[in-house]
Amino acid sequence: MKQPLTASPSARLSGRIRVPGDKSISHRALILGALATGTTRIAGLLEAEDVAATASAVAALGAEVERSNGTVAVTGQGVGGLRAPSAALDFGNSGTGSRLMLGVIAGHDMQVELTGDASLRRRPMGRVLAPLSAMGLQTDAGEEDARLPLVVRGTGDLLPIVYDLPVPSAQVKSAVLLAGLHAPGRTTVVEPLAARDHTERMLGFFGAEIATEDHGDGARAITVCGDAELHGASIAVPGDPSSAAFIIAAALICPRSDIVVENVLLNPTRSGFIETLLEMGANIEIVDRSEEGGEPVGDLRVRTSALKGVRVPPERAPSMIDEYPILACLAAFAEGETAMEGLAELKVKESDRLAATEAGLAACGVSVRIAGDGLFVEGRGEVRGGARVETRMDHRIAMAFLTLGLGARSPVTVDDVSMIRTSFPDFVPLMTRLGATFASC
Ligand code: S3P
């Protein structure tokens, strides 16, 4: 059943909060823990449905997963040591979990069925099946239009490859690198623009031989040595910048706000949103920088700001790919046009985010258009709101438009907040603690 929620104009957000653990790092910590020998202890693992699905999947494949006192311990089976699950693996809403696990399954001589919810069953899987099939994974599905549910068969004789990514996708890169751990020799992925690099960083942290070579203009080649041995490690998961984005945005548009978001991941491959906000004139200070589990983190102080429209270059897209819906909402509060280009990948996320964002903004009285794979928002300094927005089974569309409603002149209702539990179950209570007003209807 759908759960609608209304966000009402709010002012003076204040206080200090910590956002939950980064979703991308959480998936990877579980997966590498399952492939390592010994026990991996993960502090701050994201407790949300997407990550829970990955935890269930690694347990079904033979890793031990135990929770105690806020820490999750994963005892792995070593690279190539997982076993066939007794039932289909259900990844729920999670593209990351399902695609990364396809890379792992590829290196095991076993047959596995993977499935997911209605949103995930619509998303393209051919992008991971193409390189994995070249390495030896078998599947009945045609690569072009492959969708879950899928039955795949891995092999103990995977071949290493050199793969030129046709799209800048961290999921595809990671699936190939994870498969490469199981193949003899070197597996290389060449990416046209740097996508998030948590897999590379964490593989090094677990003892894999991995090297990154800069090819100029953002392109790079990542090579992993196969027949790898990974050793269990201790990981502290930093706060998720993609969840922090909604809180930062709310503080920027709600009058007289002054907040601190603690322990936010500041990895440069994830920082495009902050970079863009600073160009728009946002009052954001990074106070207190440190390092958490091999990743840069910091506390962010954010105050209400007058924003101006900017052009966001297409090459920045991979470093803020999940933040475009909330950036587009913020752009409506800025003065002048914000041009966001190179957004083709937004069409294949949990929903078609290009279309969902355009429709939501238009319903709220914002002047917006899609041209090619770009999104153009004409900011007028304020937003009418007073609309009901369709979230299309997409957690980030739900949070983006609830945030917009907090800064708009009239309340905004989103038709369904239930999917927020896939990434940020405490979104509403945390925002409420800062002073935001929501009402169920
Ligand atoms: C993710 C990569 C991105 C992002 C997703 C998480 C990851 O997808 O949109 O939310 O953890 O690797 P793509 O790699 O498909 O761009």
Short mmCIF file of C-alpha atoms and ligand atoms in Angstrom, two decimals:
data_model
loop_
_atom_site.label_atom_id
_atom_site.label_comp_id
_atom_site.label_asym_id
_atom_site.label_seq_id
_atom_site.Cartn_x
_atom_site.Cartn_y
_atom_site.Cartn_z
CA MET A 1 0.00 0.00 0.00
CA LYS A 2 1.23 3.49 -0.86
CA GLN A 3 2.14 5.79 2.03
CA PRO A 4 1.68 9.45 1.12
CA LEU A 5 3.37 12.19 3.17
CA THR A 6 3.18 15.97 3.09
CA ALA A 7 6.11 18.33 3.69
CA SER A 8 5.12 21.82 4.86
CA PRO A 9 7.06 25.07 4.63
CA SER A 10 9.58 25.04 7.47
CA ALA A 11 12.09 27.54 8.86
CA ARG A 12 15.14 27.65 11.09
CA LEU A 13 16.46 24.10 10.75
CA SER A 14 19.14 23.73 13.39
CA GLY A 15 21.23 21.13 15.19
CA ARG A 16 23.95 18.56 14.54
CA ILE A 17 23.21 15.19 12.98
CA ARG A 18 24.97 12.16 11.56
CA VAL A 19 23.64 10.58 8.42
CA PRO A 20 23.59 6.78 8.14
CA GLY A 21 26.46 4.80 6.62
CA ASP A 22 27.26 5.07 2.93
CA LYS A 23 25.21 2.63 0.89
CA SER A 24 27.88 1.91 -1.75
CA ILE A 25 30.56 1.22 0.85
CA SER A 26 28.15 -0.91 2.92
CA HIS A 27 27.39 -3.25 -0.01
CA ARG A 28 31.08 -3.61 -0.80
CA ALA A 29 32.12 -4.27 2.80
CA LEU A 30 29.65 -7.18 2.99
CA ILE A 31 30.70 -8.60 -0.36
CA LEU A 32 34.45 -8.35 0.20
CA GLY A 33 33.95 -9.71 3.72
CA ALA A 34 32.28 -12.77 2.19
CA LEU A 35 35.20 -13.25 -0.24
CA ALA A 36 37.90 -12.82 2.40
CA THR A 37 39.37 -15.34 4.75
CA GLY A 38 38.75 -14.60 8.41
CA THR A 39 36.32 -12.10 9.89
CA THR A 40 35.54 -8.60 8.67
CA ARG A 41 34.08 -6.24 11.28
CA ILE A 42 31.96 -3.44 9.89
CA ALA A 43 31.02 -0.47 12.07
CA GLY A 44 28.32 1.91 10.85
CA LEU A 45 26.94 -0.42 8.17
CA LEU A 46 23.84 1.17 6.63
CA GLU A 47 20.71 -0.39 8.08
CA ALA A 48 18.35 -0.15 5.14
CA GLU A 49 16.59 -2.59 2.85
CA ASP A 50 19.07 -2.48 -0.04
CA VAL A 51 22.00 -3.42 2.17
CA ALA A 52 19.93 -5.98 4.09
CA ALA A 53 19.28 -7.72 0.75
CA THR A 54 23.02 -7.94 0.09
CA ALA A 55 23.62 -9.25 3.63
CA SER A 56 20.99 -11.97 3.03
CA ALA A 57 22.56 -12.81 -0.33
CA VAL A 58 26.08 -13.28 1.06
CA ALA A 59 24.65 -15.38 3.91
CA ALA A 60 22.73 -17.53 1.40
CA LEU A 61 26.02 -18.02 -0.47
CA GLY A 62 27.73 -19.38 2.64
CA ALA A 63 29.26 -16.40 4.47
CA GLU A 64 28.43 -15.97 8.16
CA VAL A 65 26.83 -12.64 9.01
CA GLU A 66 26.39 -11.70 12.67
CA ARG A 67 25.18 -8.46 14.23
CA SER A 68 26.12 -7.31 17.70
CA ASN A 69 26.34 -3.89 19.39
CA GLY A 70 26.15 -1.87 16.21
CA THR A 71 28.85 -3.92 14.46
CA VAL A 72 28.32 -6.48 11.73
CA ALA A 73 30.80 -9.34 11.54
CA VAL A 74 31.16 -11.22 8.24
CA THR A 75 33.16 -14.42 8.20
CA GLY A 76 34.09 -15.17 4.62
CA GLN A 77 34.88 -18.28 2.64
CA GLY A 78 37.87 -16.99 0.67
CA VAL A 79 37.87 -16.00 -3.04
CA GLY A 80 36.01 -18.70 -4.99
CA GLY A 81 34.81 -20.41 -1.80
CA LEU A 82 31.11 -19.52 -1.79
CA ARG A 83 28.43 -22.18 -2.36
CA ALA A 84 25.23 -22.32 -4.38
CA PRO A 85 22.23 -20.86 -2.53
CA SER A 86 19.19 -23.06 -1.95
CA ALA A 87 16.76 -20.47 -3.36
CA ALA A 88 16.72 -17.46 -5.67
CA LEU A 89 18.62 -14.41 -4.38
CA ASP A 90 16.18 -11.50 -4.00
CA PHE A 91 17.88 -8.10 -4.24
CA GLY A 92 14.70 -6.08 -3.68
CA ASN A 93 15.22 -2.59 -5.09
CA SER A 94 19.01 -2.77 -5.28
CA GLY A 95 20.81 -2.39 -8.60
CA THR A 96 24.17 -2.24 -6.81
CA GLY A 97 23.67 -5.45 -4.82
CA SER A 98 22.47 -7.44 -7.81
CA ARG A 99 25.08 -6.20 -10.29
CA LEU A 100 28.05 -6.56 -7.95
CA MET A 101 26.94 -10.05 -6.93
CA LEU A 102 26.76 -11.08 -10.59
CA GLY A 103 30.52 -10.41 -10.71
CA VAL A 104 31.04 -12.64 -7.67
CA ILE A 105 28.80 -15.45 -8.93
CA ALA A 106 30.64 -15.40 -12.27
CA GLY A 107 33.73 -16.81 -10.55
CA HIS A 108 31.97 -19.76 -8.90
CA ASP A 109 30.98 -23.02 -10.54
CA MET A 110 27.30 -22.72 -9.61
CA GLN A 111 23.90 -21.84 -10.98
CA VAL A 112 22.05 -18.97 -9.32
CA GLU A 113 18.72 -17.26 -9.88
CA LEU A 114 18.58 -13.54 -9.13
CA THR A 115 15.42 -11.51 -8.77
CA GLY A 116 14.18 -8.19 -7.42
CA ASP A 117 11.19 -5.87 -7.05
CA ALA A 118 9.20 -4.32 -9.91
CA SER A 119 11.61 -1.37 -10.21
CA LEU A 120 14.74 -3.55 -10.32
CA ARG A 121 13.11 -5.95 -12.80
CA ARG A 122 12.81 -3.05 -15.24
CA ARG A 123 16.51 -2.07 -15.05
CA PRO A 124 19.13 -3.14 -17.62
CA MET A 125 21.39 -6.05 -16.67
CA GLY A 126 23.00 -6.42 -20.12
CA ARG A 127 25.62 -3.84 -19.13
CA VAL A 128 27.11 -6.30 -16.60
CA LEU A 129 26.31 -9.49 -18.50
CA ALA A 130 28.27 -8.33 -21.57
CA PRO A 131 31.73 -8.25 -19.89
CA LEU A 132 30.93 -11.12 -17.52
CA SER A 133 29.85 -13.35 -20.42
CA ALA A 134 33.14 -12.54 -22.16
CA MET A 135 34.86 -13.83 -19.00
CA GLY A 136 32.81 -17.05 -18.96
CA LEU A 137 29.50 -16.42 -17.14
CA GLN A 138 26.64 -18.22 -18.86
CA THR A 139 23.09 -16.93 -19.11
CA ASP A 140 20.05 -17.64 -21.23
CA ALA A 141 19.12 -14.00 -21.45
CA GLY A 142 20.00 -11.96 -24.54
CA GLU A 143 22.55 -9.42 -23.32
CA GLU A 144 20.88 -6.42 -24.91
CA ASP A 145 17.56 -6.56 -23.12
CA ALA A 146 18.41 -8.78 -20.13
CA ARG A 147 16.35 -8.05 -17.03
CA LEU A 148 15.81 -9.82 -13.70
CA PRO A 149 14.72 -12.48 -12.92
CA LEU A 150 17.78 -14.14 -14.42
CA VAL A 151 19.38 -17.55 -14.10
CA VAL A 152 23.16 -17.45 -14.50
CA ARG A 153 25.88 -20.07 -14.31
CA GLY A 154 29.37 -19.16 -13.11
CA THR A 155 32.58 -21.08 -13.64
CA GLY A 156 35.78 -21.98 -11.82
CA ASP A 157 37.64 -21.18 -15.08
CA LEU A 158 36.96 -17.51 -15.60
CA LEU A 159 39.06 -15.64 -18.19
CA PRO A 160 40.69 -12.30 -17.42
CA ILE A 161 39.76 -9.45 -19.80
CA VAL A 162 40.48 -5.85 -20.67
CA TYR A 163 37.14 -4.07 -20.72
CA ASP A 164 36.40 -0.58 -22.03
CA LEU A 165 33.32 0.61 -20.17
CA PRO A 166 30.76 1.96 -22.64
CA VAL A 167 29.09 3.92 -19.79
CA PRO A 168 30.75 5.48 -16.73
CA SER A 169 29.24 2.97 -14.29
CA ALA A 170 30.77 2.03 -10.95
CA GLN A 171 28.48 -0.97 -10.80
CA VAL A 172 29.75 -2.42 -14.06
CA LYS A 173 33.37 -1.57 -13.19
CA SER A 174 32.96 -3.26 -9.80
CA ALA A 175 31.28 -6.37 -11.19
CA VAL A 176 34.20 -6.90 -13.61
CA LEU A 177 36.84 -6.27 -10.92
CA LEU A 178 35.10 -8.69 -8.53
CA ALA A 179 34.98 -11.32 -11.26
CA GLY A 180 38.64 -10.54 -12.01
CA LEU A 181 39.60 -11.61 -8.49
CA HIS A 182 38.63 -15.14 -9.53
CA ALA A 183 40.39 -15.22 -12.93
CA PRO A 184 44.06 -16.07 -13.46
CA GLY A 185 46.19 -13.10 -14.61
CA ARG A 186 45.17 -9.45 -14.80
CA THR A 187 41.72 -8.03 -15.43
CA THR A 188 41.56 -4.38 -16.49
CA VAL A 189 38.62 -2.01 -16.66
CA VAL A 190 39.05 1.24 -18.58
CA GLU A 191 36.55 3.92 -17.59
CA PRO A 192 35.87 7.04 -19.68
CA LEU A 193 35.24 9.18 -16.57
CA ALA A 194 36.07 8.34 -12.98
CA ALA A 195 33.07 6.67 -11.37
CA ARG A 196 33.02 6.04 -7.60
CA ASP A 197 36.14 4.12 -6.63
CA HIS A 198 35.14 2.38 -3.39
CA THR A 199 35.67 -1.10 -4.83
CA GLU A 200 39.25 -0.30 -5.81
CA ARG A 201 40.03 1.33 -2.48
CA MET A 202 38.51 -1.48 -0.46
CA LEU A 203 40.12 -4.23 -2.53
CA GLY A 204 43.51 -2.68 -1.72
CA PHE A 205 42.51 -2.47 1.94
CA PHE A 206 41.68 -6.22 1.93
CA GLY A 207 45.07 -7.08 0.43
CA ALA A 208 44.29 -7.52 -3.28
CA GLU A 209 46.87 -6.38 -5.83
CA ILE A 210 45.19 -3.51 -7.62
CA ALA A 211 46.52 -0.52 -9.55
CA THR A 212 44.93 2.55 -11.12
CA GLU A 213 46.48 4.34 -14.07
CA ASP A 214 45.41 7.82 -15.13
CA HIS A 215 44.62 8.12 -18.84
CA GLY A 216 43.93 11.87 -18.78
CA ASP A 217 40.64 13.82 -19.03
CA GLY A 218 39.14 11.83 -16.16
CA ALA A 219 39.66 8.45 -17.85
CA ARG A 220 41.48 5.72 -15.97
CA ALA A 221 42.38 2.06 -16.13
CA ILE A 222 42.04 -0.16 -13.08
CA THR A 223 43.80 -3.51 -13.02
CA VAL A 224 43.25 -6.27 -10.48
CA CYS A 225 45.39 -9.40 -10.18
CA GLY A 226 43.42 -12.61 -10.19
CA ASP A 227 43.58 -15.72 -8.04
CA ALA A 228 43.61 -13.16 -5.27
CA GLU A 229 43.63 -13.68 -1.55
CA LEU A 230 41.63 -11.25 0.54
CA HIS A 231 42.02 -10.92 4.29
CA GLY A 232 39.23 -9.89 6.63
CA ALA A 233 39.56 -6.27 7.77
CA SER A 234 37.93 -3.73 10.09
CA ILE A 235 35.88 -1.15 8.26
CA ALA A 236 34.16 1.98 9.60
CA VAL A 237 31.56 3.14 7.09
CA PRO A 238 31.44 6.96 6.69
CA GLY A 239 28.15 8.87 6.38
CA ASP A 240 26.44 8.69 3.00
CA PRO A 241 26.85 11.93 0.99
CA SER A 242 23.84 10.98 -1.14
CA SER A 243 21.65 10.92 1.99
CA ALA A 244 23.33 14.04 3.40
CA ALA A 245 22.43 15.83 0.14
CA PHE A 246 18.75 16.12 1.14
CA ILE A 247 19.58 17.56 4.56
CA ILE A 248 22.07 20.02 3.10
CA ALA A 249 19.51 21.11 0.52
CA ALA A 250 16.82 21.61 3.17
CA ALA A 251 19.14 23.81 5.25
CA LEU A 252 20.00 25.91 2.18
CA ILE A 253 16.37 26.69 1.31
CA CYS A 254 14.61 26.85 4.71
CA PRO A 255 14.97 30.41 6.10
CA ARG A 256 17.44 31.11 8.96
CA SER A 257 18.82 27.55 9.06
CA ASP A 258 22.21 26.61 10.48
CA ILE A 259 23.08 22.91 10.80
CA VAL A 260 26.07 20.60 10.99
CA VAL A 261 26.07 17.23 9.25
CA GLU A 262 28.77 15.07 10.78
CA ASN A 263 31.10 12.48 9.31
CA VAL A 264 30.13 12.82 5.64
CA LEU A 265 32.13 10.89 3.05
CA LEU A 266 34.14 13.40 0.96
CA ASN A 267 35.64 11.02 -1.60
CA PRO A 268 36.28 13.15 -4.76
CA THR A 269 34.42 10.60 -6.91
CA ARG A 270 31.29 11.43 -4.83
CA SER A 271 31.71 15.17 -4.22
CA GLY A 272 30.25 16.71 -7.39
CA PHE A 273 27.12 17.88 -5.56
CA ILE A 274 29.06 19.89 -2.96
CA GLU A 275 31.30 21.31 -5.69
CA THR A 276 28.22 22.43 -7.62
CA LEU A 277 26.54 23.93 -4.54
CA LEU A 278 29.65 25.98 -3.79
CA GLU A 279 29.53 27.32 -7.37
CA MET A 280 25.88 28.22 -6.80
CA GLY A 281 26.90 30.33 -3.81
CA ALA A 282 25.94 27.92 -1.02
CA ASN A 283 27.22 28.70 2.43
CA ILE A 284 28.85 25.35 3.23
CA GLU A 285 31.97 24.99 5.33
CA ILE A 286 33.92 21.81 5.76
CA VAL A 287 34.85 21.91 9.44
CA ASP A 288 36.94 19.03 10.70
CA ARG A 289 38.36 16.75 8.05
CA SER A 290 39.58 13.25 8.88
CA GLU A 291 39.85 9.75 7.44
CA GLU A 292 37.55 6.80 8.04
CA GLY A 293 38.38 3.33 6.64
CA GLY A 294 40.70 4.71 3.93
CA GLU A 295 38.13 7.33 2.84
CA PRO A 296 38.20 11.12 3.44
CA VAL A 297 35.35 12.42 5.66
CA GLY A 298 34.34 15.75 7.15
CA ASP A 299 31.68 17.64 9.11
CA LEU A 300 29.70 20.10 7.02
CA ARG A 301 28.23 23.32 8.42
CA VAL A 302 25.40 24.52 6.18
CA ARG A 303 23.49 27.80 6.42
CA THR A 304 20.56 29.24 4.44
CA SER A 305 21.90 30.73 1.22
CA ALA A 306 20.87 32.78 -1.79
CA LEU A 307 21.69 30.50 -4.73
CA LYS A 308 22.36 31.31 -8.36
CA GLY A 309 21.85 29.06 -11.40
CA VAL A 310 24.93 27.40 -12.89
CA ARG A 311 25.94 25.08 -15.72
CA VAL A 312 26.86 21.64 -14.45
CA PRO A 313 29.28 20.08 -16.95
CA PRO A 314 28.48 16.57 -18.23
CA GLU A 315 31.85 15.20 -17.08
CA ARG A 316 30.83 15.91 -13.48
CA ALA A 317 27.83 13.56 -13.73
CA PRO A 318 29.47 10.37 -12.37
CA SER A 319 30.54 12.16 -9.18
CA MET A 320 26.98 13.26 -8.37
CA ILE A 321 24.81 10.90 -10.38
CA ASP A 322 22.35 10.20 -7.55
CA GLU A 323 22.11 13.88 -6.57
CA TYR A 324 20.51 15.30 -9.74
CA PRO A 325 16.90 15.07 -8.52
CA ILE A 326 17.71 17.08 -5.37
CA LEU A 327 19.99 19.46 -7.30
CA ALA A 328 17.19 20.12 -9.78
CA CYS A 329 14.82 20.85 -6.87
CA LEU A 330 17.38 23.25 -5.35
CA ALA A 331 17.92 24.89 -8.74
CA ALA A 332 14.26 25.95 -8.67
CA PHE A 333 15.06 28.11 -5.58
CA ALA A 334 18.10 29.69 -7.26
CA GLU A 335 18.05 32.84 -9.41
CA GLY A 336 18.56 32.02 -13.09
CA GLU A 337 18.91 28.87 -15.17
CA THR A 338 20.67 25.74 -14.01
CA ALA A 339 21.73 23.55 -16.94
CA MET A 340 22.50 19.92 -16.13
CA GLU A 341 23.86 17.98 -19.08
CA GLY A 342 25.02 14.44 -19.80
CA LEU A 343 22.26 12.77 -17.78
CA ALA A 344 21.42 9.74 -19.95
CA GLU A 345 22.19 7.40 -17.03
CA LEU A 346 19.40 8.99 -14.97
CA LYS A 347 16.88 7.23 -17.21
CA VAL A 348 17.92 3.78 -15.93
CA LYS A 349 17.95 4.38 -12.18
CA GLU A 350 15.29 3.17 -9.72
CA SER A 351 12.92 5.14 -11.98
CA ASP A 352 13.47 7.26 -15.08
CA ARG A 353 14.72 10.11 -12.89
CA LEU A 354 14.94 12.58 -15.72
CA ALA A 355 11.22 12.23 -16.43
CA ALA A 356 10.21 11.90 -12.76
CA THR A 357 12.13 15.05 -11.78
CA GLU A 358 10.74 17.06 -14.68
CA ALA A 359 7.16 15.97 -13.92
CA GLY A 360 7.50 16.70 -10.19
CA LEU A 361 9.00 20.14 -10.75
CA ALA A 362 6.39 21.06 -13.33
CA ALA A 363 3.62 20.01 -10.91
CA CYS A 364 5.16 22.36 -8.30
CA GLY A 365 5.01 25.30 -10.71
CA VAL A 366 8.67 25.28 -11.75
CA SER A 367 9.72 26.11 -15.28
CA VAL A 368 11.68 23.04 -16.41
CA ARG A 369 12.51 21.23 -19.63
CA ILE A 370 14.37 18.18 -20.86
CA ALA A 371 16.45 18.65 -24.01
CA GLY A 372 18.42 15.65 -25.25
CA ASP A 373 19.90 14.12 -22.13
CA GLY A 374 20.00 17.46 -20.31
CA LEU A 375 17.69 18.98 -17.71
CA PHE A 376 17.20 22.75 -17.58
CA VAL A 377 15.56 24.47 -14.60
CA GLU A 378 14.66 28.16 -14.58
CA GLY A 379 15.11 29.29 -10.99
CA ARG A 380 12.96 32.13 -9.70
CA GLY A 381 14.25 32.36 -6.13
CA GLU A 382 11.10 30.74 -4.75
CA VAL A 383 8.83 27.78 -5.53
CA ARG A 384 5.03 27.62 -5.44
CA GLY A 385 4.68 23.96 -4.37
CA GLY A 386 1.07 23.03 -3.55
CA ALA A 387 1.18 19.79 -5.56
CA ARG A 388 1.10 16.02 -5.30
CA VAL A 389 4.22 14.40 -6.76
CA GLU A 390 4.52 10.84 -8.06
CA THR A 391 7.57 9.04 -6.74
CA ARG A 392 7.52 6.04 -9.14
CA MET A 393 8.99 3.55 -6.60
CA ASP A 394 12.04 5.79 -6.26
CA HIS A 395 13.42 6.69 -2.83
CA ARG A 396 15.44 9.64 -4.08
CA ILE A 397 12.50 11.20 -5.92
CA ALA A 398 10.46 10.90 -2.70
CA MET A 399 13.16 12.58 -0.56
CA ALA A 400 13.93 15.26 -3.15
CA PHE A 401 10.32 16.45 -3.37
CA LEU A 402 9.70 16.27 0.38
CA THR A 403 12.75 18.52 0.73
CA LEU A 404 11.40 20.87 -1.92
CA GLY A 405 8.13 21.04 0.03
CA LEU A 406 9.98 22.27 3.14
CA GLY A 407 11.18 25.34 1.24
CA ALA A 408 8.15 25.95 -1.00
CA ARG A 409 5.33 28.50 -0.40
CA SER A 410 2.68 25.73 -0.10
CA PRO A 411 2.95 22.12 1.12
CA VAL A 412 4.01 19.33 -1.23
CA THR A 413 2.67 15.79 -0.92
CA VAL A 414 4.54 12.81 -2.30
CA ASP A 415 2.37 9.84 -3.17
CA ASP A 416 4.53 7.17 -1.51
CA VAL A 417 7.38 7.36 0.99
CA SER A 418 7.67 3.60 1.52
CA MET A 419 10.73 3.22 -0.74
CA ILE A 420 12.76 5.58 1.48
CA ARG A 421 13.43 2.54 3.66
CA THR A 422 15.71 1.16 0.91
CA SER A 423 18.40 3.79 1.62
CA PHE A 424 17.53 6.18 4.48
CA PRO A 425 14.83 4.79 6.80
CA ASP A 426 15.37 7.60 9.36
CA PHE A 427 15.03 10.43 6.84
CA VAL A 428 11.73 11.79 8.22
CA PRO A 429 12.58 11.50 11.95
CA LEU A 430 16.04 13.05 11.44
CA MET A 431 14.66 15.96 9.43
CA THR A 432 11.91 16.43 12.01
CA ARG A 433 14.56 16.65 14.73
CA LEU A 434 16.18 19.52 12.83
CA GLY A 435 12.83 21.35 12.70
CA ALA A 436 11.19 20.16 9.47
CA THR A 437 7.41 19.70 9.39
CA PHE A 438 5.75 16.64 7.85
CA ALA A 439 2.19 15.33 8.11
CA SER A 440 0.77 11.97 7.03
CA CYS A 441 -2.38 12.24 5.01
C1 S3P B 1 26.48 2.80 -7.29
C2 S3P B 1 26.76 3.30 -8.52
C3 S3P B 1 25.87 4.21 -9.26
C4 S3P B 1 24.79 4.81 -8.36
C5 S3P B 1 24.20 3.79 -7.43
C6 S3P B 1 25.27 3.18 -6.56
C7 S3P B 1 27.47 1.89 -6.67
O1 S3P B 1 25.26 3.48 -10.30
O2 S3P B 1 23.77 5.40 -9.13
O3 S3P B 1 23.22 4.39 -6.60
O4 S3P B 1 27.41 1.68 -5.43
O5 S3P B 1 28.32 1.37 -7.39
P1 S3P B 1 26.01 3.25 -11.71
O6 S3P B 1 27.31 2.68 -11.41
O7 S3P B 1 25.12 2.34 -12.49
O8 S3P B 1 26.10 4.61 -12.32
#
